[in-house]
Every structure is written in structure tokens, then in C-alpha cells.
Amino acid sequence: MTARESDRSLVPNDVPSPDRVFRLAFGGYVGVLVAGLVTVLVVLVRPETTSNGVAGTYAAGLGGGCLVGVVLASRIRGLAVRLGRTWGRRAALVLLPVPVGIAAGVSLVTPLESPVGVVALAASIAAAVAGLVLRWLVATRYTDAYTPSDPIATWRWNPPSSPKLDALLLAMWLLLGIGDALTGNWVGTLVWTGLAIAWVASGLVEGRWRLGAFGATPEIRVYADGLVKRRPYTREFVPWDDVAHVRLREDELVLDRGLFDVRFDREELPDLEALRAEIEGRLPNGAAG
């Protein structure tokens, strides 16, 4: 481990107290997880539970889980920074609902007449969407904690987007969901609706869509220890220690990071040569080329 990696493995002493947005987001995430788990267990043990009973159980689990999550976020110093520090921790926030999703799949292929499959599927989709939102939030908090306010250099950036494709996919998923609802296929409705919600959230977070003038101007920011991709509502830190090589091929600049390469093309960032020169001057020996 390098000295910079060691420094980043610790929570800075000047990290502010958890802000209200993170406390609420973490509370909501824990609430959705607890509510989903409790509801699935109740329906699994008592298949005869009515829809009102399912809704009441979910609401109780959601409220109790939210309260626990808010308290934890308030008391654990640097929780957002710790969660956002590594890719694995951020991914875990989204993957935690996987066991519930597996339970849904198993239940849906068995001949048992029980609502557990639909309940488990709905719970896993809700938890996955909440995990996606929290993942983006903690990545931003980690970035803010380890980068000073003033960058060494900045470039205006146009995050990659395909408005027509985005609109087409969203419309398709919504229509499929409506069609399944009209035929009584609630499993299909849940799947397509979940995809539509996740697609809208990712479009906003990744800067493909903007809510008017709200949000920061997208930029690529260079710091002594790494690069920041600033989108309208989120920020992502790419430390130089993680970049094995940088190369410019025709109209694309690539920062090699194994499975998680960072790529820019000339439509996103016209001055690729200047950014490459800036990055090469800051990478460890042998990483530039």
C-alpha cells in the first residue's frame, strides 16, 4: 500500500458531522432493507396474510428501520466516507438485496400458491433502487472529503448522453409495465417499473438529464492526488494510484484501471491532449504513454 492509499484509508479529522441528506438517505436505505426482510418473513411464515397486513408490516418495518439508520448515521463518525471509499463497499450497498431477489425467484418457480414471490421481488427492487441512490451519495461524500475545494486545473465536460435512446427505453419499459398490469401480471409490472425508476435515477445522477438549471456545471477537475468527474448532482474521485496507464487513441482518452477504465471522447471533452498532458505529469513513473 502506498502512502497516499494509507492516508485515504483513514477518515480525515476534519470531516464534518453527517449532513441531513445523508442521514435521511441512509435511514431510508436501512428502512427499506428491514421492511423488505420483515415483510418477506411474515408472508413466508403466514401465507394467508392479507394485503392490508402486508402493507402494515412493511410500513412498520420501514419506520423502525429508518429510525435505526438515522441514529447510526448520526453516531458513526465518517460513515459516508467509509462507505464511499472503495468500489466494493459501494457495490455492496446495491448487492445486499440479492438474497431477497433470489428468494423471489425461487418462490416464483414453485407451485406454492403464496404471495411471497411478488412481495420479495417488490422488496428487492425497492432496496436495490435505494442502494443505487445511496451508492452515488457516498461516492460524492468521499470525493468531497479527500479533495480540496480548489483544483489545479479544470475542463468543461459534457457527460455522455443519448436523449433519444433514453426516452425510447423509458417509454418502452413503462408501456411494458402498463401492459402487464392490465393483464394482471404483477411480477412483470414490478420488473419493468423498477427498471424505469432505476433508469430515471441513473440519468439524473450521471448528468444525462438535467432539472433545468439546477445542479453544478459538469467538469473534469485535476488535483494532486487524482481526478474528479463532477456531474450536476454527484462527484467521483479517481486516484492516480489506481491508474495503471493513460493513452490517447484517435478521439478517445483512456485511463486504464482494470475493469473500471475511465474514458473520454472528443465530443465530451474537446481538448483531450491538454488533459492527457496534465495527467501524465502526475501519474507514477511508467504509467503514462
Coordinates of C-alpha atoms in Angstrom, one line a residue:
M1 CA 0.0 0.0 0.0
T2 CA 1.4 3.4 -1.0
A3 CA 1.5 6.4 1.4
R4 CA -1.4 8.0 -0.4
E5 CA -3.5 4.9 -0.2
S6 CA -2.8 4.7 3.5
D7 CA -3.8 8.3 4.0
R8 CA -7.1 7.7 2.2
S9 CA -7.8 4.6 4.3
L10 CA -8.4 6.8 7.3
V11 CA -11.3 9.2 7.8
P12 CA -9.9 12.8 7.9
N13 CA -10.2 14.5 11.2
D14 CA -11.9 17.5 9.6
V15 CA -14.8 15.5 8.1
P16 CA -17.9 17.4 9.1
S17 CA -20.8 15.8 11.0
P18 CA -23.2 13.8 8.8
D19 CA -25.4 16.2 6.8
R20 CA -29.1 15.9 6.9
V21 CA -29.3 14.5 3.3
F22 CA -27.0 11.6 4.1
R23 CA -28.7 10.8 7.4
L24 CA -32.1 10.7 5.7
A25 CA -30.8 8.7 2.7
F26 CA -29.0 6.1 5.0
G27 CA -32.1 5.9 7.2
G28 CA -34.3 5.3 4.2
Y29 CA -31.9 2.6 2.9
V30 CA -31.8 0.8 6.2
G31 CA -35.6 1.2 6.5
V32 CA -36.3 -0.3 3.0
L33 CA -33.9 -3.3 3.8
V34 CA -35.5 -4.0 7.2
A35 CA -39.0 -3.6 5.9
G36 CA -38.4 -5.9 2.9
L37 CA -36.8 -8.6 5.1
V38 CA -39.5 -8.5 7.8
T39 CA -42.4 -8.5 5.3
V40 CA -41.0 -11.4 3.3
L41 CA -40.5 -13.4 6.5
V42 CA -44.1 -12.7 7.7
V43 CA -45.6 -13.7 4.3
L44 CA -43.4 -16.8 4.2
V45 CA -44.5 -17.9 7.7
R46 CA -48.1 -16.8 7.3
P47 CA -49.1 -17.1 3.6
E48 CA -52.7 -16.2 4.4
T49 CA -51.6 -12.6 5.4
T50 CA -53.9 -10.1 3.8
S51 CA -52.7 -7.2 1.6
N52 CA -53.5 -4.8 4.4
G53 CA -51.4 -6.9 6.7
V54 CA -48.5 -6.9 4.2
A55 CA -48.8 -3.1 3.9
G56 CA -48.9 -2.6 7.6
T57 CA -45.9 -4.9 8.2
Y58 CA -43.9 -3.1 5.6
A59 CA -44.8 0.3 7.0
A60 CA -43.8 -0.7 10.5
G61 CA -40.5 -2.2 9.3
L62 CA -39.8 0.9 7.2
G63 CA -40.4 3.3 10.1
G64 CA -38.4 1.3 12.6
G65 CA -35.5 0.7 10.1
C66 CA -35.4 4.4 9.2
L67 CA -35.1 5.4 12.8
V68 CA -32.3 3.0 13.4
G69 CA -30.5 4.1 10.2
V70 CA -30.7 7.8 11.0
V71 CA -29.3 7.1 14.5
L72 CA -26.4 5.1 13.1
A73 CA -25.6 7.7 10.5
S74 CA -25.6 10.4 13.2
R75 CA -23.4 8.5 15.7
I76 CA -20.8 6.8 13.4
R77 CA -18.2 9.4 12.5
G78 CA -17.3 9.5 8.9
L79 CA -19.8 6.7 7.9
A80 CA -20.5 8.2 4.4
V81 CA -16.7 8.5 3.7
R82 CA -16.1 4.9 4.9
L83 CA -18.9 3.5 2.7
G84 CA -17.7 5.5 -0.3
R85 CA -14.0 4.8 0.0
T86 CA -13.8 1.6 -2.2
W87 CA -15.7 0.2 -5.1
G88 CA -16.5 -3.0 -3.2
R89 CA -18.3 -1.1 -0.4
R90 CA -20.3 1.0 -2.8
A91 CA -21.3 -2.1 -4.8
A92 CA -22.3 -3.9 -1.6
L93 CA -25.0 -1.3 -1.0
V94 CA -26.7 -2.3 -4.2
L95 CA -26.0 -6.1 -3.8
L96 CA -27.4 -6.5 -0.3
P97 CA -30.9 -7.1 -1.6
V98 CA -29.7 -10.0 -3.8
P99 CA -30.7 -12.7 -1.3
V100 CA -34.2 -11.3 -1.2
G101 CA -34.2 -11.3 -5.0
I102 CA -33.1 -15.0 -5.0
A103 CA -36.0 -15.8 -2.6
A104 CA -38.3 -14.1 -5.1
G105 CA -37.0 -16.2 -8.0
V106 CA -37.3 -19.4 -6.1
S107 CA -40.8 -18.7 -4.9
L108 CA -42.0 -17.7 -8.4
V109 CA -41.0 -21.0 -9.9
T110 CA -42.5 -23.2 -7.2
P111 CA -46.1 -24.4 -7.4
L112 CA -46.9 -23.0 -4.0
E113 CA -49.7 -20.5 -4.0
S114 CA -48.2 -17.8 -1.9
P115 CA -47.7 -14.1 -2.4
V116 CA -44.1 -14.4 -1.1
G117 CA -42.6 -14.2 -4.6
V118 CA -44.2 -11.0 -5.5
V119 CA -43.6 -9.4 -2.1
A120 CA -39.9 -10.5 -2.2
L121 CA -39.5 -9.1 -5.7
A122 CA -41.0 -5.8 -4.8
A123 CA -38.8 -5.6 -1.7
S124 CA -35.6 -6.4 -3.6
I125 CA -36.4 -3.8 -6.3
A126 CA -37.1 -1.1 -3.7
A127 CA -33.9 -1.9 -1.8
A128 CA -31.8 -2.0 -5.0
V129 CA -33.0 1.4 -6.1
A130 CA -32.4 2.8 -2.6
G131 CA -28.9 1.2 -2.7
L132 CA -28.1 2.9 -6.0
V133 CA -29.1 6.3 -4.7
L134 CA -27.0 5.8 -1.5
R135 CA -24.1 4.5 -3.6
W136 CA -23.9 7.7 -5.6
L137 CA -24.3 9.8 -2.5
V138 CA -21.4 8.2 -0.5
A139 CA -19.2 8.4 -3.6
T140 CA -19.8 12.1 -3.6
R141 CA -19.2 12.5 0.1
Y142 CA -15.9 10.5 -0.2
T143 CA -14.8 12.8 -3.1
D144 CA -15.6 15.9 -1.1
A145 CA -13.6 14.6 1.9
Y146 CA -10.4 13.9 0.0
T147 CA -10.2 16.7 -2.4
P148 CA -9.6 20.4 -1.6
S149 CA -12.0 23.0 -2.8
D150 CA -9.7 24.5 -5.5
P151 CA -8.4 22.1 -8.2
I152 CA -5.1 22.5 -10.0
A153 CA -6.9 22.5 -13.4
T154 CA -10.4 22.2 -14.8
W155 CA -12.0 21.3 -18.1
R156 CA -15.6 21.8 -19.1
W157 CA -17.2 18.4 -19.7
N158 CA -20.3 17.1 -21.4
P159 CA -21.2 13.8 -19.8
P160 CA -22.1 11.2 -22.5
S161 CA -25.8 11.0 -23.2
S162 CA -28.3 9.7 -25.8
P163 CA -31.5 11.6 -25.1
K164 CA -33.5 9.7 -27.8
L165 CA -32.3 6.3 -26.6
D166 CA -33.0 7.2 -23.0
A167 CA -36.5 8.4 -23.9
L168 CA -37.2 5.3 -26.0
L169 CA -36.1 2.8 -23.3
L170 CA -38.0 4.6 -20.6
A171 CA -41.2 4.7 -22.7
M172 CA -40.7 1.0 -23.6
W173 CA -40.4 -0.1 -20.0
L174 CA -43.4 2.0 -18.9
L175 CA -45.5 0.6 -21.7
L176 CA -44.5 -3.0 -20.9
G177 CA -45.3 -2.3 -17.2
I178 CA -48.7 -0.9 -18.0
G179 CA -49.4 -3.8 -20.4
D180 CA -48.5 -6.4 -17.7
A181 CA -50.7 -4.5 -15.1
L182 CA -53.7 -4.7 -17.5
T183 CA -53.3 -8.4 -17.8
G184 CA -52.8 -9.0 -14.1
N185 CA -49.1 -9.9 -14.4
W186 CA -47.9 -8.1 -11.4
V187 CA -44.4 -9.7 -11.5
G188 CA -43.8 -8.2 -14.9
T189 CA -45.2 -4.9 -13.8
L190 CA -42.8 -4.7 -10.9
V191 CA -39.8 -5.6 -13.0
W192 CA -40.5 -3.0 -15.8
T193 CA -41.4 -0.3 -13.3
G194 CA -38.2 -1.0 -11.3
L195 CA -36.1 -0.7 -14.5
A196 CA -37.8 2.6 -15.4
I197 CA -37.2 4.1 -11.9
A198 CA -33.6 3.0 -11.9
W199 CA -33.1 4.4 -15.4
V200 CA -34.5 7.8 -14.4
A201 CA -32.3 7.9 -11.3
S202 CA -29.2 7.0 -13.2
G203 CA -29.9 9.5 -15.9
L204 CA -30.2 12.3 -13.3
V205 CA -27.2 11.2 -11.3
E206 CA -24.9 10.7 -14.3
G207 CA -25.8 14.0 -15.8
R208 CA -27.6 12.6 -18.9
W209 CA -30.7 14.6 -17.9
R210 CA -30.8 18.0 -16.1
L211 CA -33.6 19.5 -14.0
G212 CA -33.5 22.9 -15.6
A213 CA -30.5 24.9 -14.4
F214 CA -30.4 23.1 -11.1
G215 CA -27.1 21.4 -10.3
A216 CA -23.4 22.1 -10.8
T217 CA -21.7 22.6 -14.2
P218 CA -20.1 19.3 -15.3
E219 CA -16.3 19.5 -15.1
I220 CA -13.2 17.3 -15.0
R221 CA -11.1 18.5 -12.1
V222 CA -7.4 17.6 -11.6
Y223 CA -5.9 17.5 -8.1
A224 CA -2.5 16.5 -6.8
D225 CA -3.8 13.0 -5.8
G226 CA -6.4 12.3 -8.5
L227 CA -9.1 13.4 -10.9
V228 CA -12.7 14.3 -10.1
K229 CA -15.6 13.8 -12.5
R230 CA -18.1 16.4 -11.4
R231 CA -21.6 15.8 -12.7
P232 CA -24.6 18.1 -12.0
Y233 CA -25.6 16.2 -8.8
T234 CA -22.7 13.8 -8.0
R235 CA -18.9 13.7 -7.9
E236 CA -16.5 10.8 -8.4
F237 CA -12.8 10.6 -7.4
V238 CA -10.3 8.7 -9.4
P239 CA -7.0 8.5 -7.5
W240 CA -3.8 8.4 -9.6
D241 CA -2.7 5.3 -7.6
D242 CA -5.5 3.4 -9.3
V243 CA -4.5 4.4 -12.9
A244 CA -2.1 1.9 -14.4
H245 CA -1.7 3.6 -17.8
V246 CA -3.0 6.6 -19.8
R247 CA -3.3 6.5 -23.6
L248 CA -4.8 8.6 -26.4
R249 CA -6.1 6.7 -29.3
E250 CA -7.7 8.8 -32.1
D251 CA -10.6 10.6 -30.5
E252 CA -10.6 8.8 -27.1
L253 CA -8.6 9.3 -24.0
V254 CA -8.4 6.2 -21.7
L255 CA -7.2 5.9 -18.1
D256 CA -6.6 2.2 -17.6
R257 CA -8.0 0.9 -14.3
G258 CA -8.5 -2.8 -15.0
L259 CA -12.2 -3.5 -15.2
F260 CA -13.1 0.1 -14.4
D261 CA -11.4 2.2 -17.2
V262 CA -12.2 5.9 -17.4
R263 CA -12.8 7.0 -20.9
F264 CA -13.4 10.4 -22.6
D265 CA -14.1 11.1 -26.2
R266 CA -13.7 14.4 -28.1
E267 CA -17.4 15.1 -28.1
E268 CA -17.4 15.1 -24.3
L269 CA -14.1 16.9 -23.8
P270 CA -12.6 18.6 -26.9
D271 CA -9.1 19.3 -25.5
L272 CA -8.1 15.7 -24.8
E273 CA -4.4 16.4 -25.5
A274 CA -4.2 19.0 -22.7
L275 CA -5.9 16.7 -20.2
R276 CA -3.6 13.9 -21.2
A277 CA -0.5 16.1 -20.7
E278 CA -1.8 17.2 -17.3
I279 CA -2.5 13.6 -16.2
E280 CA 0.8 12.2 -17.5
G281 CA 2.7 14.7 -15.3
R282 CA 1.0 13.4 -12.2
L283 CA 1.0 9.6 -12.7
P284 CA 3.6 7.4 -11.1
N285 CA 6.6 6.6 -13.4
G286 CA 5.7 4.2 -16.2
A287 CA 2.0 4.8 -16.1
A288 CA 2.0 7.4 -18.9
G289 CA 2.3 6.5 -22.6

